[in-house]
Coordinates of C-alpha atoms and ligand atoms in Angstrom, one line a residue:
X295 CA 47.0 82.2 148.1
X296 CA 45.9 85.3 146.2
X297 CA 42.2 85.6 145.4
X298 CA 41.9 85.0 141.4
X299 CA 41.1 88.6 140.3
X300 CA 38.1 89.3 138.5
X301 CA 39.6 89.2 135.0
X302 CA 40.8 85.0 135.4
X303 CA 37.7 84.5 136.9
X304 CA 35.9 86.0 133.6
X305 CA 38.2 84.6 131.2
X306 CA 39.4 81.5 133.1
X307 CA 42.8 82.5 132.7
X308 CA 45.5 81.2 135.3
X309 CA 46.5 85.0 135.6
X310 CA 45.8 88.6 134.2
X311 CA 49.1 90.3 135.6
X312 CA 52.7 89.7 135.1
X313 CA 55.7 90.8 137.0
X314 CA 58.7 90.8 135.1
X315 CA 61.3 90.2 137.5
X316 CA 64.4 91.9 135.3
X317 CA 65.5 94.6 133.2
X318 CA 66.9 95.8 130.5
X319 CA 66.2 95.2 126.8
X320 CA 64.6 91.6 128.4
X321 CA 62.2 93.2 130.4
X322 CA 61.0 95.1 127.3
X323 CA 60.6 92.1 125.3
X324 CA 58.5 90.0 127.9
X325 CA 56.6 93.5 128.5
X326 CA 55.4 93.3 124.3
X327 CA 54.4 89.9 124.9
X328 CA 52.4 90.2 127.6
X329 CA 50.6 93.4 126.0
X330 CA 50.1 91.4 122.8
X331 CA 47.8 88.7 124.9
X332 CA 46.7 90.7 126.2
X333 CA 48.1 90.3 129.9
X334 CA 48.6 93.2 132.1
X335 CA 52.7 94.0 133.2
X336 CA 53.9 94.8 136.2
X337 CA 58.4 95.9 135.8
X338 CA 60.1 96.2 138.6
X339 CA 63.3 98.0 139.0
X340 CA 66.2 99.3 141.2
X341 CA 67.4 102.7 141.4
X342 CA 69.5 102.7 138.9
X343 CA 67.0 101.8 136.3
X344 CA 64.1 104.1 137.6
X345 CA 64.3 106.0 133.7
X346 CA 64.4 103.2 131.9
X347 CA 61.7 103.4 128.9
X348 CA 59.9 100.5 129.3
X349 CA 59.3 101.2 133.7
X350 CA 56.6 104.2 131.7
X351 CA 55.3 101.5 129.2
X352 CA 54.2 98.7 132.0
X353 CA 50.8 98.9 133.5
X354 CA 52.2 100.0 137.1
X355 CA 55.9 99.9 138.7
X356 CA 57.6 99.3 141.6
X357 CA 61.1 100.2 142.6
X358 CA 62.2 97.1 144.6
X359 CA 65.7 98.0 145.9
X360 CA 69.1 100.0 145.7
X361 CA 71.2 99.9 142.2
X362 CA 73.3 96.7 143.4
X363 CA 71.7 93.4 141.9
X364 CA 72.3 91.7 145.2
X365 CA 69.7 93.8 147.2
X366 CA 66.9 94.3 143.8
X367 CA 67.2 91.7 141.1
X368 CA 68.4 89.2 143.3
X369 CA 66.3 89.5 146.5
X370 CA 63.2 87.2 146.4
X371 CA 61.6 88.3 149.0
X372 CA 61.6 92.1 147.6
X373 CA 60.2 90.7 144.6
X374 CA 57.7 88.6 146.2
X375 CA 56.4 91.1 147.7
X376 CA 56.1 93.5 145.0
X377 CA 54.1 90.9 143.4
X378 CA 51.6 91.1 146.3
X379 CA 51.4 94.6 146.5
X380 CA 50.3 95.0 142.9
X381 CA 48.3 91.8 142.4
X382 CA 50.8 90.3 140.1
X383 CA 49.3 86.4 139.5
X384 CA 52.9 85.4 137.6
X385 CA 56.6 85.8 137.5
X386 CA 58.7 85.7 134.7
X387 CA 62.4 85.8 135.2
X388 CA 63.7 86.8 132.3
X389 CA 67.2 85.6 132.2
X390 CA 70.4 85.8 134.3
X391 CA 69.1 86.9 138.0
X392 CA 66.8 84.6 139.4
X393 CA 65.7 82.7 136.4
X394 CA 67.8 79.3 137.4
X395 CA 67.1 79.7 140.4
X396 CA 64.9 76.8 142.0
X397 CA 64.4 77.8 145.2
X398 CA 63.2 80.7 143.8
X399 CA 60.6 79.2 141.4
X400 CA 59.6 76.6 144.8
X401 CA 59.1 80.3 146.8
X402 CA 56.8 81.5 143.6
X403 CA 54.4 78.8 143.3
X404 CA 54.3 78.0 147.2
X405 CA 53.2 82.2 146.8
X406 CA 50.3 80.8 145.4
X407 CA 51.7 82.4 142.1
X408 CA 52.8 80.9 139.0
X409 CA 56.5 80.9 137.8
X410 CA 56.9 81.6 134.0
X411 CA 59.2 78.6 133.7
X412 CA 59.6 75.3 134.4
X413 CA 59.2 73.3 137.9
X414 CA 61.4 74.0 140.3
X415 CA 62.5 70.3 140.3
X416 CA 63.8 70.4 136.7
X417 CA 65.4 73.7 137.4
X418 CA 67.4 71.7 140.2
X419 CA 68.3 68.5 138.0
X420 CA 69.6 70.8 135.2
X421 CA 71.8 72.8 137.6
X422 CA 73.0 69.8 139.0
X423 CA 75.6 68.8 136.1
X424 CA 76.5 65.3 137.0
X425 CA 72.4 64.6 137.5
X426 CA 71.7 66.7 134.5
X427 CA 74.4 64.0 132.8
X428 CA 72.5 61.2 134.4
X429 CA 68.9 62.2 133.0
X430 CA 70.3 63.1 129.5
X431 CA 72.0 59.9 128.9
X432 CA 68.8 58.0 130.1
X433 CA 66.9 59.7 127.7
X434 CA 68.9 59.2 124.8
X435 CA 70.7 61.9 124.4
X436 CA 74.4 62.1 123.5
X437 CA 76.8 63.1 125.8
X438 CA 80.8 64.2 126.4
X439 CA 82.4 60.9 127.0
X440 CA 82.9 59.7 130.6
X441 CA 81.0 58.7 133.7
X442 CA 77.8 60.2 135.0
X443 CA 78.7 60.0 138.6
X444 CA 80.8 62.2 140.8
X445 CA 84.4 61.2 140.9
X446 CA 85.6 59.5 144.2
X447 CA 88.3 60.3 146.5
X448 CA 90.6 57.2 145.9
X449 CA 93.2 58.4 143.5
X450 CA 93.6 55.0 141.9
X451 CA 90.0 55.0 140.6
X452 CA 90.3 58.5 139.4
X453 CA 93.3 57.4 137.2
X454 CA 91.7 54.6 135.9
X455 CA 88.9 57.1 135.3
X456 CA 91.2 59.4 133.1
X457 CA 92.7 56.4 131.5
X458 CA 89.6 55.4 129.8
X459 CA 88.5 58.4 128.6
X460 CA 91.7 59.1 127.3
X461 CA 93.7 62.4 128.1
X462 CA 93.0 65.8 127.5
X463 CA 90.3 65.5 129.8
X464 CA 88.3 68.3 131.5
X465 CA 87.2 68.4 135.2
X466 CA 84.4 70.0 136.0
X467 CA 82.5 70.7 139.2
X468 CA 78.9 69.4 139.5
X469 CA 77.4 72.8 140.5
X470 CA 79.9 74.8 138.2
X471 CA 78.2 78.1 135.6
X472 CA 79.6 80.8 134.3
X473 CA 82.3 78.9 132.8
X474 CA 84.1 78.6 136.0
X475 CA 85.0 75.6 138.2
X476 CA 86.5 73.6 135.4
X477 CA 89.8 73.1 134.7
X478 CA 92.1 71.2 131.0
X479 CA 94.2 68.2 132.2
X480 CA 96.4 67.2 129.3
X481 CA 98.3 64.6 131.1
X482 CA 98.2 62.1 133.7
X483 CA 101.2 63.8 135.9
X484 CA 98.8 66.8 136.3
X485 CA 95.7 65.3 136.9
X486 CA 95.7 65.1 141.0
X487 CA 96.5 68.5 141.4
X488 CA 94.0 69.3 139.1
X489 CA 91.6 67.9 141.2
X490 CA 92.5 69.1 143.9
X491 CA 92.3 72.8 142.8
X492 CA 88.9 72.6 140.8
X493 CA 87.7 71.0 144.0
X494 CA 89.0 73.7 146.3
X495 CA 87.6 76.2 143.5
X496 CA 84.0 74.6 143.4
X497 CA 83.8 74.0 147.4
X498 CA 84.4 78.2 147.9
X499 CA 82.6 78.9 144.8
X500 CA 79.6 76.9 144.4
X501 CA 79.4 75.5 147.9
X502 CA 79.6 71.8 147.0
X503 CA 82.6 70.2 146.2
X504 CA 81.6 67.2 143.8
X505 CA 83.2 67.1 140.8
X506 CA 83.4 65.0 137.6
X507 CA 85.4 64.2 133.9
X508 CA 84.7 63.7 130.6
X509 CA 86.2 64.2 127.2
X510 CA 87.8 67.3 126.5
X511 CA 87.3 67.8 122.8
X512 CA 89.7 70.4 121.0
X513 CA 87.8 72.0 118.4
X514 CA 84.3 71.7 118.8
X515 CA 81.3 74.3 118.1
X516 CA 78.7 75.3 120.1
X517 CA 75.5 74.3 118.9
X518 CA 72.1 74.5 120.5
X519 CA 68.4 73.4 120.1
X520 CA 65.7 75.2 121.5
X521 CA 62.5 73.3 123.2
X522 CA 59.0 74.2 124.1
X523 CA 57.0 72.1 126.4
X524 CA 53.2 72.1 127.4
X525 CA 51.8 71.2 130.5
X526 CA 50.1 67.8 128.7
X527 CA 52.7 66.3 127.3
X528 CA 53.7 67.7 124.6
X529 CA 56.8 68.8 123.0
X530 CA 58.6 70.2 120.2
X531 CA 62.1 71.2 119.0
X532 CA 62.6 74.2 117.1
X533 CA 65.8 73.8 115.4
X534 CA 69.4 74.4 115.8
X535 CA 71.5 77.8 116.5
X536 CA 75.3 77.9 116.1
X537 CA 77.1 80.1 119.1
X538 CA 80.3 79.6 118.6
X539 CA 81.4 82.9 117.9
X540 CA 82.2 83.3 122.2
X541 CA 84.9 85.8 124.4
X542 CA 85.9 84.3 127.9
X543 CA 82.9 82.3 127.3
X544 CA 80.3 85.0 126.6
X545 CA 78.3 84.8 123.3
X546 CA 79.0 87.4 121.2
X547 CA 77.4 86.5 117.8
X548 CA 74.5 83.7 117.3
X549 CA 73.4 82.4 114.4
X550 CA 70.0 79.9 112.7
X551 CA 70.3 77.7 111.5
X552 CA 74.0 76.4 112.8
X553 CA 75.8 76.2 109.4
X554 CA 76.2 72.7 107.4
X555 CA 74.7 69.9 110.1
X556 CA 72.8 67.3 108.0
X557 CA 69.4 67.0 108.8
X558 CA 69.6 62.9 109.6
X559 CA 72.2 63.8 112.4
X560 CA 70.2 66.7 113.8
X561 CA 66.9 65.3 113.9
X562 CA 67.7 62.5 116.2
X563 CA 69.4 64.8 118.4
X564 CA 66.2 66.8 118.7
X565 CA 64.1 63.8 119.0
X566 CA 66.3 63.1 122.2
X567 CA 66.0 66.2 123.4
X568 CA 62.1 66.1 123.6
X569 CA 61.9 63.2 125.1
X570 CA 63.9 64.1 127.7
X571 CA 62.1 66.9 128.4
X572 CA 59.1 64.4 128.8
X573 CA 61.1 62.6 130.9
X574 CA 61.8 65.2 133.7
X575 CA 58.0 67.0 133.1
X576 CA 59.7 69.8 132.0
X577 CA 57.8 72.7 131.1
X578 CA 57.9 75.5 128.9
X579 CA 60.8 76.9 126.9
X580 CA 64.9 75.2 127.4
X581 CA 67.7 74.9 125.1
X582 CA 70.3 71.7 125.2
X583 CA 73.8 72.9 124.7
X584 CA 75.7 70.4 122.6
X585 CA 79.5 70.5 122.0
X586 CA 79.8 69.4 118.4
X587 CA 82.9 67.8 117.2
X588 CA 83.3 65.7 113.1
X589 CA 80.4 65.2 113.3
X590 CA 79.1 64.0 116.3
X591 CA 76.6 65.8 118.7
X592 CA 77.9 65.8 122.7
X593 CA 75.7 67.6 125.1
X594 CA 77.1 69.8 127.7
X595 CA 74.2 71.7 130.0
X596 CA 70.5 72.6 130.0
X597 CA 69.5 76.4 130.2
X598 CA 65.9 76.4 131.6
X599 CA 64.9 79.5 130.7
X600 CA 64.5 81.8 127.7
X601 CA 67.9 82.8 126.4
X602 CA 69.7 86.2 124.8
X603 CA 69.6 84.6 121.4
X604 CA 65.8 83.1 121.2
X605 CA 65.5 85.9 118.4
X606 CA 67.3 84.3 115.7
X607 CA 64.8 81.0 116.1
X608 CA 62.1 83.5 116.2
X609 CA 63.6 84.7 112.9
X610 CA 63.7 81.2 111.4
X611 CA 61.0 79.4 112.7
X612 CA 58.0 82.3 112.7
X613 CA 57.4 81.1 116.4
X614 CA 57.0 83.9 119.3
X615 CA 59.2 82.1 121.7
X616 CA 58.1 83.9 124.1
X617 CA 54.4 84.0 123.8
X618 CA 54.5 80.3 123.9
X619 CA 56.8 80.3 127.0
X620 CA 53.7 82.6 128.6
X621 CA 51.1 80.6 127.3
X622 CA 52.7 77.4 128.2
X623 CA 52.7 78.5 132.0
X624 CA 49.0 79.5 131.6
X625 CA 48.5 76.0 131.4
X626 CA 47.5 75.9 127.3
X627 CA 47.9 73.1 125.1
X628 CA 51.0 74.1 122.8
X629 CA 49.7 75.2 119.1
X630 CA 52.6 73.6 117.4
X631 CA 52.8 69.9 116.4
X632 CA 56.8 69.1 115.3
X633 CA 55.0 68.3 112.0
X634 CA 54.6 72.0 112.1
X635 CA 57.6 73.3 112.5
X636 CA 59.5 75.0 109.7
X637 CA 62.9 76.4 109.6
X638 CA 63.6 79.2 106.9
X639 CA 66.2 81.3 105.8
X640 CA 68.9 82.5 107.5
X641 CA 69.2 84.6 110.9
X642 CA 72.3 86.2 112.9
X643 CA 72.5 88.5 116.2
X644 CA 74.9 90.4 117.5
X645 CA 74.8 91.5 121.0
X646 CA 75.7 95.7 121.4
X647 CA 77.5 95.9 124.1
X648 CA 78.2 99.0 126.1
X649 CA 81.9 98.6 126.5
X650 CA 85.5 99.5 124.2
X651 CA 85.6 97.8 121.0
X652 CA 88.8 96.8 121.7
X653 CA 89.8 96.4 125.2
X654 CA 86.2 95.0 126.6
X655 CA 86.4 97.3 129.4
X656 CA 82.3 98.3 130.1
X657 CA 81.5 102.0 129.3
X658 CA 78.9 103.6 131.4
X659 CA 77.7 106.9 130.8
X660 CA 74.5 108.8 129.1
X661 CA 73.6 108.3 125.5
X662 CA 73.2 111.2 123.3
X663 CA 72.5 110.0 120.3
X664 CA 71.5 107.2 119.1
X665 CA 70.2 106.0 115.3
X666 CA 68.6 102.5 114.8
X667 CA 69.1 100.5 111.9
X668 CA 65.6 99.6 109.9
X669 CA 64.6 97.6 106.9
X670 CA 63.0 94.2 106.0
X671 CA 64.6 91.6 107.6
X672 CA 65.9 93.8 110.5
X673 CA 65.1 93.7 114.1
X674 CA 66.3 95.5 117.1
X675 CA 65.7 94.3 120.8
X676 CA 66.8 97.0 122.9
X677 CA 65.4 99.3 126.1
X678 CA 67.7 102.0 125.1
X679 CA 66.8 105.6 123.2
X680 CA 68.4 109.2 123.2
X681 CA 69.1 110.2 127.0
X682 CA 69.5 106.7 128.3
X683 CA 72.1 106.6 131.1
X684 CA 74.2 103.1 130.6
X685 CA 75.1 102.2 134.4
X686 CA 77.6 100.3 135.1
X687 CA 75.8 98.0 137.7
X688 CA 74.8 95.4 135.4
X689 CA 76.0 93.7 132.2
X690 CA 76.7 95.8 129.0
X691 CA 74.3 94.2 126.9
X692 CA 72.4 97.4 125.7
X693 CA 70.6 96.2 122.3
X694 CA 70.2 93.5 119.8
X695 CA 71.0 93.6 116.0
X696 CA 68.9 90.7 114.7
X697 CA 68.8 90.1 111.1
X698 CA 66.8 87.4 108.6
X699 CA 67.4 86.6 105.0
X700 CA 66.9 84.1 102.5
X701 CA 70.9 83.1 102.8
X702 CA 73.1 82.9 105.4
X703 CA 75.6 85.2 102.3
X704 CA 72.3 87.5 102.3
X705 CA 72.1 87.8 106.2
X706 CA 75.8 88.3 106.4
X707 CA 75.5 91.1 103.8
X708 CA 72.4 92.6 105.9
X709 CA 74.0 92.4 109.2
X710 CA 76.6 94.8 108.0
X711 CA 74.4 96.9 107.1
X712 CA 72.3 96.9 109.8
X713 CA 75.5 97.4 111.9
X714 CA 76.4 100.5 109.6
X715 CA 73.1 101.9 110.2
X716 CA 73.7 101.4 113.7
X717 CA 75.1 104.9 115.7
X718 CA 75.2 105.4 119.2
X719 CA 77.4 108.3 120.8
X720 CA 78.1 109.3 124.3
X721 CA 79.6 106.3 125.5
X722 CA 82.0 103.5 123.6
X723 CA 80.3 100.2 122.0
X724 CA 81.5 97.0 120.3
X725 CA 79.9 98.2 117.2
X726 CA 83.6 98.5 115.3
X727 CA 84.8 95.0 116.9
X728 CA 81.3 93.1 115.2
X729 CA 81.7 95.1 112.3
X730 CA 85.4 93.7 111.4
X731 CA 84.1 90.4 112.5
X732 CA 81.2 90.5 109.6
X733 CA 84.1 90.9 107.0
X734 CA 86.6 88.2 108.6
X735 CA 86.5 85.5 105.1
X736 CA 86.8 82.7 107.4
X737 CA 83.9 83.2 109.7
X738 CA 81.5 84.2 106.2
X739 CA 83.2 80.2 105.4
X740 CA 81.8 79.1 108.8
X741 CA 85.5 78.0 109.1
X742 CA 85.5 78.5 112.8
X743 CA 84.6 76.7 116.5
X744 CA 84.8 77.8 120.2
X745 CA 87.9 79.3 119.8
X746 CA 88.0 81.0 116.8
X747 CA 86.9 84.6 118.2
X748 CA 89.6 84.1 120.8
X749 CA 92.4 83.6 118.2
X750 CA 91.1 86.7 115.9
X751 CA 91.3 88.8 118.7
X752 CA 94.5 87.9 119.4
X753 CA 96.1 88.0 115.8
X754 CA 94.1 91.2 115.4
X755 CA 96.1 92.7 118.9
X756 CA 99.5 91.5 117.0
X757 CA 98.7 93.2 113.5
Ligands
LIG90 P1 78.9 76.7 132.2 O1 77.7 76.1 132.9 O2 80.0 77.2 133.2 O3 78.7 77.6 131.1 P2 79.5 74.5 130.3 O4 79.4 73.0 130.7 O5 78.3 75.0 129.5 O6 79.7 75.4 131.7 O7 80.8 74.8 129.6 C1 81.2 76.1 129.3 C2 82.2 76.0 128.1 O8 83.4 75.3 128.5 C3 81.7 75.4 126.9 O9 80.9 76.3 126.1 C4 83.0 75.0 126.2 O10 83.6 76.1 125.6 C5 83.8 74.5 127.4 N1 83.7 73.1 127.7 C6 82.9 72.5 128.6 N2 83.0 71.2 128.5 C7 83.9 70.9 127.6 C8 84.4 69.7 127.0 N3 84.1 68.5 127.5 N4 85.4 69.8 126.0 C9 85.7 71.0 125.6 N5 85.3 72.2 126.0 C10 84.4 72.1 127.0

């Protein structure tokens, strides 16, 4: 166990130094943070991102590892290690990499270290999906239809199983992410081969082959509310986000609030969600994904970390998510009673992606010019600036757009021009793609669900 460096021992804080165990526009973000309470930063990076910006902004730097994820970003040991070498007394994982990771959080704190997160043992329920199911429904909150156990061998029972739900249902394998190990099965005739192939999938894929059904419902949206939890106790939701607006799963547009949910359904939802997170001690920041169908509220998975959209709460509720996430792990008593929390306005994101507007492909290369968009209500989250090289190690996301207005008609209107004012040359983005999306009638409607991007693109292929 590290010494407590003079600093926490003058101001009794848990630590003075953070390591930020990612890159990228996230690692910039956490690095403001910390500056802002004063915390000193530590950024690690691999080869690839020795020139990123914000390695020159942190209060020392390491290079951990060659450009491949697997052998930086992904190895806890090098990471560890640069923690000892520079007196780092706390980790924060960003998101993505190690950030779900609960071994890796149990290898933090037995480093004598503390992991800007929650305890490893909640990180392991929620990444278990049949025992996240179990610890949601006994907490009150709503799930998919169908049983919160692993489904057995005997083919009879499994039937019987499908039979109640009621066909389409959706098998899915306990240690599944990524939107992969899960598989539609409209019928009874195709339900055992089904099985059989998800399970095959989820043995290779996620080393366990335990699998389990619910519900699958047709047109829902994805909905989300975003927690903060103290180490005493206390716990408070911050709202709603709507992220339905996905490609092959990914998020590509979030928006705050989600657009025309009645505040008596929400607020038991979120109520729910608290408690729950009482339930499993959870601490510091989490968002419940919910599946939300006529009404009705079904949740799907736990994210125990900070995620890409937090901004557009941010926007809404006037709460630094992150700073509280930080402050919860110092061990402080959270500032905010639910009394307290206020939702206003309305705020969207889009992610800038590094890739062709219209056939996704990723687009590495070196930026050479680049113009931000600025204004009231307009926020960029990026690491990028003239000269950046985009590498194609990692995932595209290279800034972003994050807009607040009075009206979700006024954001809308402000996002376009934020997107407008948005150029970046030397390599190909999805600037064009968002910017057709932000004049598509039906989307400004909020006539849309999970599949709605899908459809656009493919009508928009056709035209
Ligand atoms: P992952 O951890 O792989 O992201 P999720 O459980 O969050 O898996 O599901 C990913 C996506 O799959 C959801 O956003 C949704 O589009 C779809 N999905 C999952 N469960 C259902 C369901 N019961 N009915 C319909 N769609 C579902």
């Amino acid at each position: 166990m590290p010494e407590p460096s003079e600093h926490s021992l003058a101001t009794g804080r848990r630590f003075d130094t953070v390591l930020i165990a990612n890159r990228g526009e996230i690692a910039a973000r956490i690095q403001r943070a910390c500056r802002e309470l004063g915390l000193k930063t530590v950024a690690i990076c691999s080869e690839a991102d020795r020139q990123a910006p914000y390695i020159n902004t942190a209060d020392s730097f390491l290079c951990i590892g060659p450009s491949i994820a697997g052998k930086s970003y992904l190895n806890p040991d090098a990471i560890l290690l640069a923690a000892r070498l520079t007196g780092a007394g706390a980790i924060h994982p960003g998101y993505g990499f190690l950030s779900e990771n609960a071994a890796f959080a149990d290898a933090v704190e037995k480093a004598g270290l503390i992991f800007i997160g929650p305890p490893a043992s909640s990180i392991a329920i929620m990444g278990d999906k049949i025992a996240a199911k179990r610890a949601m429904m006994a907490a009150g909150v709503p799930c998919v239809p169908g049983p919160d156990t692993a489904l057995p061998d005997d083919p009879a029972s499994v039937e019987r199983i499908a039979f109640e739900i009621g066909y389409p249902v959706i098998v899915k394998a306990a240690g599944g992410g990524g939107g992969r190990g899960m598989r539609v099965v409209a019928k009874a005739e195709q339900l055992h081969e089904a099985i059989a192939l998800t399970r095959e999938e989820a043995r290779k894929a996620f080393g366990s082959p335990s699998l389990y059904m619910e519900k699958f419902l047709q047109h829902p949206r994805h909905i989300e509310i975003q927690v903060i939890c103290d180490d005493h106790g206390n716990a408070v939701w911050l709202g709603h986000r709507d992220c339905s607006m996905q490609r092959r799963h990914q998020k590509v547009v979030e928006e705050a609030p989600a657009l025309g949910i009645a505040p008596e359904i929400i607020q038991p939802v979120g109520m729910a969600c608290v408690e729950a997170c009482r339930q499993i001690g959870y601490r510091g920041v989490g968002t419940f994904e919910f599946l939300y169908e006529v009404g009705a509220f079904y949740f799907i998975e736990m994210n125990t970390r900070l995620q890409v959209e937090h901004p557009v709460t941010e926007m809404t509720s006037g709460v630094d998510i992150v700073r509280a996430q930080i402050k919860a792990a110092e061990g402080q008593v959270l500032e905010l009673t639910q009394d307290g929390v206020t939702c206003d306005g309305h705020s969207f994101e889009c992610r800038i992606n590094a890739e062709d507007p219209d056939t996704f492909l990723p687009s590495a290369g070196v930026i050479t010019r680049l113009a931000l968009p600025e204004g009231p209500g307009i926020r960029v989250d990026t690491h990028i600036d003239a000269g950046y090289k985009v590498s194609p190690y990692y995932d595209s996301l290279i800034a972003k757009l994050i807009v607040h207005a009075p009206t979700r008609a006024q954001a809308m209107a402000r996002m376009c021009e934020a997107l407008a004012g948005t150029e970046i040359e030397g390599i190909a983005t999805n600037i064009p793609f968002l910017r057709a999306l932000f004049e598509d009638h039906a989307f400004a409607r909020g006539e849309t669900d999970i599949h709605y991007l899908e459809q656009w693109l493919k009508l928009r292929r056709v035209a």
